[in-house]
Short mmCIF file of C-alpha atoms in Angstrom, two decimals:
data_model
loop_
_atom_site.label_atom_id
_atom_site.label_comp_id
_atom_site.label_asym_id
_atom_site.label_seq_id
_atom_site.Cartn_x
_atom_site.Cartn_y
_atom_site.Cartn_z
CA UNK A 74 18.33 -6.57 12.82
CA UNK A 75 20.97 -7.01 15.52
CA UNK A 76 22.65 -3.72 16.58
CA UNK A 77 26.14 -5.04 15.77
CA UNK A 78 25.11 -6.10 12.27
CA UNK A 79 23.39 -2.76 11.72
CA UNK A 80 26.59 -0.95 12.67
CA UNK A 81 28.66 -3.10 10.31
CA UNK A 82 26.29 -2.41 7.42
CA UNK A 83 26.06 1.36 7.97
CA UNK A 84 28.96 2.26 5.60
CA UNK A 85 27.13 0.45 2.77
CA UNK A 86 23.93 2.31 3.70
CA UNK A 87 25.75 5.64 3.57
CA UNK A 88 27.09 4.79 0.11
CA UNK A 89 23.65 3.77 -1.13
CA UNK A 90 22.07 6.88 0.41
CA UNK A 91 24.69 9.09 -1.27
CA UNK A 92 23.90 7.62 -4.68
CA UNK A 93 20.17 8.20 -4.17
CA UNK A 94 20.78 11.70 -2.82
CA UNK A 95 22.73 12.56 -5.97
CA UNK A 96 19.87 11.23 -8.09
CA UNK A 97 17.30 13.27 -6.16
CA UNK A 98 19.52 16.37 -6.40
CA UNK A 99 19.56 16.04 -10.20
CA UNK A 100 15.75 15.84 -10.25
CA UNK A 101 15.40 18.74 -7.82
CA UNK A 102 17.65 20.93 -10.01
CA UNK A 103 15.83 19.94 -13.19
CA UNK A 104 18.86 18.22 -14.69
CA UNK A 105 16.89 14.98 -14.90
CA UNK A 106 13.50 15.26 -16.56
CA UNK A 107 10.38 15.13 -14.40
CA UNK A 108 6.94 15.36 -16.02
CA UNK A 109 4.01 17.22 -14.51
CA UNK A 110 0.62 16.50 -16.07
CA UNK A 111 -1.74 19.42 -16.64
CA UNK A 112 -4.66 17.35 -17.97
CA UNK A 113 -5.65 15.93 -14.57
CA UNK A 114 -4.17 16.03 -11.05
CA UNK A 115 -1.82 13.16 -10.32
CA UNK A 116 -1.83 11.95 -6.71
CA UNK A 117 1.02 9.76 -5.45
CA UNK A 118 0.86 7.46 -2.41
CA UNK A 119 4.07 5.84 -1.24
CA UNK A 120 6.62 5.42 1.47
CA UNK A 121 10.30 5.60 2.31
CA UNK A 122 10.41 2.11 3.80
CA UNK A 123 10.29 -1.23 2.01
CA UNK A 124 6.88 -2.85 2.44
CA UNK A 125 4.19 -2.97 5.06
CA UNK A 126 3.03 0.64 5.55
CA UNK A 127 -0.56 0.16 4.41
CA UNK A 128 -0.47 1.64 0.91
CA UNK A 129 -3.30 -0.43 -0.54
CA UNK A 130 -6.04 0.49 1.99
CA UNK A 131 -4.98 4.14 1.91
CA UNK A 132 -5.11 4.15 -1.88
CA UNK A 133 -8.59 2.62 -1.61
CA UNK A 134 -9.62 5.39 0.81
CA UNK A 135 -8.35 8.03 -1.61
CA UNK A 136 -10.15 6.49 -4.59
CA UNK A 137 -13.39 6.21 -2.60
CA UNK A 138 -13.06 9.85 -1.47
CA UNK A 139 -12.58 10.99 -5.08
CA UNK A 140 -15.57 9.00 -6.28
CA UNK A 141 -17.73 10.44 -3.50
CA UNK A 142 -16.63 13.86 -4.75
CA UNK A 143 -18.01 13.06 -8.21
CA UNK A 144 -14.58 12.39 -9.72
CA UNK A 145 -13.52 9.59 -12.06
CA UNK A 146 -10.12 8.42 -10.80
CA UNK A 147 -7.86 5.75 -12.25
CA UNK A 148 -5.18 3.73 -10.51
CA UNK A 149 -1.72 3.18 -11.91
CA UNK A 150 1.01 1.03 -10.39
CA UNK A 151 4.07 -0.86 -11.49
CA UNK A 152 2.30 -4.18 -11.00
CA UNK A 153 4.86 -5.79 -8.75
CA UNK A 154 5.04 -9.58 -9.08
CA UNK A 155 3.14 -9.86 -12.37
CA UNK A 156 4.32 -12.11 -15.16
CA UNK A 157 3.71 -9.58 -17.91
CA UNK A 158 5.61 -6.52 -19.10
CA UNK A 159 4.69 -3.07 -20.31
CA UNK A 160 1.43 -1.16 -20.04
CA UNK A 161 -1.74 -3.13 -19.31
CA UNK A 162 -5.26 -1.95 -18.47
CA UNK A 163 -6.94 -4.52 -16.24
CA UNK A 164 -10.09 -6.30 -17.42
CA UNK A 165 -12.20 -9.11 -15.96
CA UNK A 166 -10.05 -11.56 -17.96
CA UNK A 167 -6.92 -10.61 -15.99
CA UNK A 168 -5.57 -12.02 -12.73
CA UNK A 169 -2.88 -11.37 -10.14
CA UNK A 170 -0.43 -13.07 -12.50
CA UNK A 171 -1.08 -10.59 -15.31
CA UNK A 172 -1.41 -7.30 -13.40
CA UNK A 173 -0.05 -8.03 -9.90
CA UNK A 174 -1.86 -8.89 -6.67
CA UNK A 175 -2.53 -5.37 -5.41
CA UNK A 176 -3.86 -3.98 -8.73
CA UNK A 177 -6.02 -7.08 -9.12
CA UNK A 178 -7.36 -6.61 -5.60
CA UNK A 179 -8.14 -2.97 -6.39
CA UNK A 180 -9.85 -3.88 -9.66
CA UNK A 181 -12.11 -6.31 -7.81
CA UNK A 182 -12.69 -4.02 -4.85
CA UNK A 183 -14.23 -1.33 -7.06
CA UNK A 184 -16.06 -3.81 -9.27
CA UNK A 185 -14.26 -2.67 -12.41
CA UNK A 186 -15.76 0.83 -12.04
CA UNK A 187 -12.29 2.34 -11.51
CA UNK A 188 -9.75 1.87 -14.32
CA UNK A 189 -6.69 0.03 -12.99
CA UNK A 190 -3.54 -0.05 -15.09
CA UNK A 191 0.04 -1.20 -14.63
CA UNK A 192 3.20 0.09 -16.25
CA UNK A 193 6.86 0.15 -15.27
CA UNK A 194 7.09 3.54 -16.99
CA UNK A 195 4.64 5.74 -15.09
CA UNK A 196 4.94 8.64 -17.55
CA UNK A 197 4.01 6.43 -20.48
CA UNK A 198 1.37 4.72 -18.36
CA UNK A 199 -0.38 7.98 -17.48
CA UNK A 200 -0.34 9.11 -21.10
CA UNK A 201 -1.83 5.82 -22.24
CA UNK A 202 -4.51 5.96 -19.53
CA UNK A 203 -5.52 9.47 -20.54
CA UNK A 204 -5.73 8.39 -24.17
CA UNK A 205 -7.79 5.26 -23.43
CA UNK A 206 -10.06 6.74 -20.75
CA UNK A 207 -10.73 10.40 -21.69
CA UNK A 208 -13.32 10.75 -18.89
CA UNK A 209 -10.62 10.58 -16.19
CA UNK A 210 -10.39 13.46 -13.74
CA UNK A 211 -7.56 12.10 -11.54
CA UNK A 212 -4.79 9.50 -11.58
CA UNK A 213 -3.66 7.87 -8.36
CA UNK A 214 -0.13 6.44 -8.39
CA UNK A 215 0.35 3.48 -6.07
CA UNK A 216 3.86 3.14 -4.58
CA UNK A 217 5.53 5.85 -6.66
CA UNK A 218 7.24 8.01 -4.04
CA UNK A 219 10.68 7.26 -5.49
CA UNK A 220 9.48 7.46 -9.10
CA UNK A 221 10.81 10.96 -9.74
CA UNK A 222 10.09 10.94 -13.48
CA UNK A 223 6.52 11.96 -12.59
CA UNK A 224 5.96 15.18 -10.63
CA UNK A 225 2.64 14.64 -8.82
CA UNK A 226 0.27 17.39 -7.80
CA UNK A 227 0.02 15.82 -4.32
CA UNK A 228 2.64 13.53 -2.79
CA UNK A 229 1.38 11.51 0.20
CA UNK A 230 3.98 9.78 2.36
CA UNK A 231 3.00 6.87 4.61
CA UNK A 232 4.99 5.70 7.62
CA UNK A 233 4.03 2.94 10.03
CA UNK A 234 3.78 3.98 13.68
CA UNK A 235 5.69 0.95 14.95
CA UNK A 236 8.45 1.36 12.33
CA UNK A 237 8.66 5.11 11.59
CA UNK A 238 11.00 6.34 8.90
CA UNK A 239 12.70 8.75 11.30
CA UNK A 240 13.96 5.83 13.42
CA UNK A 241 15.19 3.71 10.50
CA UNK A 242 18.30 3.47 8.33
CA UNK A 243 18.80 3.15 4.60
CA UNK A 244 19.25 -0.32 3.12
CA UNK A 245 21.04 -2.61 3.91
CA UNK A 246 21.46 -1.49 7.54
CA UNK A 247 17.76 -0.64 7.73
CA UNK A 248 14.67 -0.79 5.52
CA UNK A 249 14.60 2.69 3.98
CA UNK A 250 14.66 3.02 0.21
CA UNK A 251 16.26 6.45 0.53
CA UNK A 252 17.37 8.72 3.35
CA UNK A 253 14.97 10.33 5.81
CA UNK A 254 15.50 13.63 3.98
CA UNK A 255 13.19 12.28 1.28
CA UNK A 256 10.26 13.19 3.55
CA UNK A 257 10.77 16.80 2.45
CA UNK A 258 9.00 15.98 -0.84
CA UNK A 259 5.76 15.03 0.93
CA UNK A 260 2.67 17.25 0.81
CA UNK A 261 1.11 15.16 3.61
CA UNK A 262 2.54 12.56 5.98
CA UNK A 263 0.25 9.84 7.32
CA UNK A 264 1.36 7.75 10.28
CA UNK A 265 -0.39 4.42 9.71
CA UNK A 266 -1.56 1.41 11.73
CA UNK A 267 -1.94 3.51 14.88
CA UNK A 268 -3.82 2.38 17.94
CA UNK A 269 -7.34 3.88 17.67
CA UNK A 270 -6.89 5.51 21.08
CA UNK A 271 -3.45 7.00 20.37
CA UNK A 272 -3.26 10.01 22.67
CA UNK A 273 -2.89 13.62 21.61
CA UNK A 274 0.44 13.75 23.48
CA UNK A 275 1.76 10.74 21.54
CA UNK A 276 0.62 12.26 18.27
CA UNK A 277 2.39 15.50 19.13
CA UNK A 278 5.63 13.65 19.92
CA UNK A 279 5.52 11.78 16.60
CA UNK A 280 4.71 15.00 14.74
CA UNK A 281 7.81 16.67 16.17
CA UNK A 282 9.95 13.75 14.99
CA UNK A 283 8.45 13.89 11.49
CA UNK A 284 8.98 17.66 11.30
CA UNK A 285 12.72 17.17 11.64
CA UNK A 286 12.62 16.01 8.02
CA UNK A 287 9.36 17.24 6.46
CA UNK A 288 8.44 20.76 5.45
CA UNK A 289 7.02 22.76 8.34
CA UNK A 290 3.64 23.43 6.68
CA UNK A 291 2.94 19.79 5.78
CA UNK A 292 0.08 18.17 7.75
CA UNK A 293 1.04 15.11 9.81
CA UNK A 294 -1.99 12.83 10.06
CA UNK A 295 -2.71 9.56 11.86
CA UNK A 296 -4.77 6.58 10.75
CA UNK A 297 -5.80 3.20 12.07
CA UNK A 298 -7.47 0.13 10.59
CA UNK A 299 -11.08 -0.95 10.91
CA UNK A 300 -11.49 -4.68 10.31
CA UNK A 301 -14.71 -5.99 8.83
CA UNK A 302 -16.35 -9.41 9.28
CA UNK A 303 -14.94 -12.33 7.27
CA UNK A 304 -15.92 -12.41 3.58
CA UNK A 305 -15.99 -15.64 1.53
CA UNK A 306 -13.25 -15.88 -1.09
CA UNK A 307 -14.85 -16.66 -4.48
CA UNK A 308 -14.04 -20.09 -5.82
CA UNK A 309 -13.56 -21.64 -2.37
CA UNK A 310 -15.84 -23.66 -0.14
CA UNK A 311 -16.41 -20.62 2.10
CA UNK A 312 -19.59 -19.80 0.20
CA UNK A 313 -21.13 -23.02 1.50
CA UNK A 314 -20.65 -22.34 5.20
CA UNK A 315 -21.31 -19.61 7.74
CA UNK A 316 -18.55 -17.11 8.40
CA UNK A 317 -16.53 -17.89 11.56
CA UNK A 318 -17.35 -15.92 14.67
CA UNK A 319 -15.15 -14.80 17.53
CA UNK A 320 -14.24 -17.78 19.68
CA UNK A 321 -13.78 -20.06 16.66
CA UNK A 322 -10.61 -22.00 15.94
CA UNK A 323 -9.22 -20.88 12.59
CA UNK A 324 -6.14 -21.16 10.45
CA UNK A 325 -4.38 -18.11 9.03
CA UNK A 326 -2.73 -17.75 5.62
CA UNK A 327 -0.69 -14.62 4.89
CA UNK A 328 1.73 -13.47 2.22
CA UNK A 329 2.13 -9.86 3.36
CA UNK A 330 5.00 -7.89 4.86
CA UNK A 331 3.44 -7.20 8.27
CA UNK A 332 0.83 -9.72 9.48
CA UNK A 333 1.20 -8.56 13.10
CA UNK A 334 -1.74 -6.10 13.13
CA UNK A 335 -4.06 -8.74 11.66
CA UNK A 336 -2.97 -11.28 14.27
CA UNK A 337 -3.59 -8.72 17.00
CA UNK A 338 -7.08 -8.03 15.63
CA UNK A 339 -7.97 -11.72 15.48
CA UNK A 340 -6.77 -12.23 19.06
CA UNK A 341 -8.78 -9.22 20.26
CA UNK A 342 -11.87 -10.51 18.41
CA UNK A 343 -11.57 -13.86 20.19
CA UNK A 344 -10.38 -16.07 17.33
CA UNK A 345 -8.00 -18.90 18.18
CA UNK A 346 -5.39 -19.24 15.42
CA UNK A 347 -4.29 -22.88 15.51
CA UNK A 348 -1.85 -22.57 12.60
CA UNK A 349 -0.33 -19.61 10.75
CA UNK A 350 1.02 -20.35 7.27
CA UNK A 351 3.19 -17.26 6.81
CA UNK A 352 4.87 -16.42 3.52
CA UNK A 353 6.83 -13.43 2.20
CA UNK A 354 5.10 -10.37 0.77
CA UNK A 355 3.60 -10.97 -2.71
CA UNK A 356 4.27 -14.71 -2.41
CA UNK A 357 2.87 -16.73 -5.30
CA UNK A 358 1.01 -19.64 -3.72
CA UNK A 359 1.45 -23.10 -5.22
CA UNK A 360 -1.00 -26.03 -5.32
CA UNK A 361 1.36 -27.97 -3.04
CA UNK A 362 1.27 -25.21 -0.41
CA UNK A 363 -2.51 -25.05 -0.52
CA UNK A 364 -2.70 -28.85 -0.26
CA UNK A 365 -0.44 -28.78 2.80
CA UNK A 366 -2.70 -26.16 4.38
CA UNK A 367 -5.82 -28.17 3.58
CA UNK A 368 -4.30 -31.26 5.19
CA UNK A 369 -4.15 -29.41 8.53
CA UNK A 370 -7.67 -27.99 8.31
CA UNK A 371 -9.98 -29.81 10.72
CA UNK A 372 -13.67 -30.49 9.91
CA UNK A 373 -15.70 -27.32 10.47
CA UNK A 374 -12.56 -25.19 10.58
CA UNK A 375 -11.85 -22.45 8.06
CA UNK A 376 -8.90 -20.44 6.79
CA UNK A 377 -8.69 -16.67 7.23
CA UNK A 378 -6.51 -14.52 4.99
CA UNK A 379 -6.07 -10.95 3.76
CA UNK A 380 -7.80 -9.35 0.80
CA UNK A 381 -4.49 -9.11 -1.07
CA UNK A 382 -3.79 -12.80 -0.49
CA UNK A 383 -7.34 -13.63 -1.58
CA UNK A 384 -6.58 -12.00 -4.94
CA UNK A 385 -3.71 -14.44 -5.47
CA UNK A 386 -5.75 -17.42 -4.32
CA UNK A 387 -8.12 -16.84 -7.24
CA UNK A 388 -5.45 -17.71 -9.79
CA UNK A 389 -6.76 -20.28 -12.33
CA UNK A 390 -3.82 -22.55 -11.49
CA UNK A 391 -5.11 -22.81 -7.90
CA UNK A 392 -8.79 -23.36 -8.72
CA UNK A 393 -8.79 -27.08 -8.03
CA UNK A 394 -6.68 -26.69 -4.86
CA UNK A 395 -8.93 -24.12 -3.17
CA UNK A 396 -12.32 -25.41 -4.37
CA UNK A 397 -12.91 -27.52 -1.26
CA UNK A 398 -11.06 -25.26 1.20
CA UNK A 399 -13.21 -22.73 3.11
CA UNK A 400 -11.28 -19.47 2.89
CA UNK A 401 -12.49 -16.07 4.12
CA UNK A 402 -10.66 -12.75 3.88
CA UNK A 403 -10.74 -9.99 6.48
CA UNK A 404 -11.51 -6.62 4.81
CA UNK A 405 -9.68 -3.53 6.00
CA UNK A 406 -10.71 0.12 5.80
CA UNK A 407 -8.79 3.19 6.91
CA UNK A 408 -10.05 5.45 9.67
CA UNK A 409 -8.32 8.74 10.48
CA UNK A 410 -7.74 9.85 14.05
CA UNK A 411 -8.85 13.23 15.39
CA UNK A 412 -9.35 15.72 12.51
CA UNK A 413 -7.07 13.87 10.08
CA UNK A 414 -9.73 13.19 7.47
CA UNK A 415 -10.87 16.81 7.41
CA UNK A 416 -7.28 18.06 7.06
CA UNK A 417 -6.53 15.69 4.20
CA UNK A 418 -9.81 16.60 2.52
CA UNK A 419 -8.86 20.29 2.81
CA UNK A 420 -5.56 19.59 1.05
CA UNK A 421 -7.21 17.60 -1.72
CA UNK A 422 -10.16 19.97 -1.98
CA UNK A 423 -8.04 22.63 -3.68
CA UNK A 424 -7.77 20.23 -6.64
CA UNK A 425 -11.23 18.69 -6.36
CA UNK A 426 -13.73 21.29 -5.10
CA UNK A 427 -17.30 20.33 -4.42
CA UNK A 428 -19.65 21.12 -7.31
CA UNK A 429 -21.64 24.31 -6.95
CA UNK A 430 -25.17 23.93 -5.58
CA UNK A 431 -28.11 25.67 -7.25
#
């Protein structure tokens, strides 16, 4: 956003921030109800900024860590972009349209072994999950940092290195959902999408900036992405051809907030992106858009996309459009820098200790 426009919008940001600060003050004082669950630990992953901080892969890391610890976690989110309302526990009969693209991606990523539910009311959603799945030992809330009606056992705040919360403004002058002071609620802060070789000096500088707003004892951790080889998207022609290698000409289809890191990875891996069909985050693809993409796809060329976009491409309404289009998604996993994984595991370990041996 242009500096002049930012300056002009600041008074509106201050007004919005004041309203949110009053709301948070009421929760902090107990004048607005906030529910803590004693049955199982509730872990929240979220951010202060609108979109693009890497919530989904970090939630996946957390779920995988819990499962490796012998736990049975469940995922609960609002289900942004779905065409349904109320509580819904995902099954194989669902789709991105019924539960939202990110929950549907998560359901598929864990092969249905992890319960994934959506509910606008997180309190009611957690209660329903506990009633339906009594074997649960943890509930992970996706994108619930501002959902103060639930008081989580652990509150994890994500902030992108290139767009840190401490250098941003509240909407509409910036992209923050609430003021920077909201970082004080975090039990851990993870700076995401870092360069794998981010220096210790740079990490220390960022940590000092974060500590202006977080609690002094809160760990500040750093993570980067590891990109896997292309994976065929089910229902497309990708299953009938070899995955593209570095040096290939490819097309790119994205409907995410920040495609920049993926573009940088593809360039570093030697791919030549001849066309990028870029749409807004959570965009619902139409048959006409897929047809337009297919018209530009040259013989032997394929389309690369993200795992979240792949979830939306598997909508029944798009089945005929994508059937002859070779589409591969690029999987992403989170990797912590330095001792970040050990420090986060130490924080979580107080709630999920290793089982006794012998």
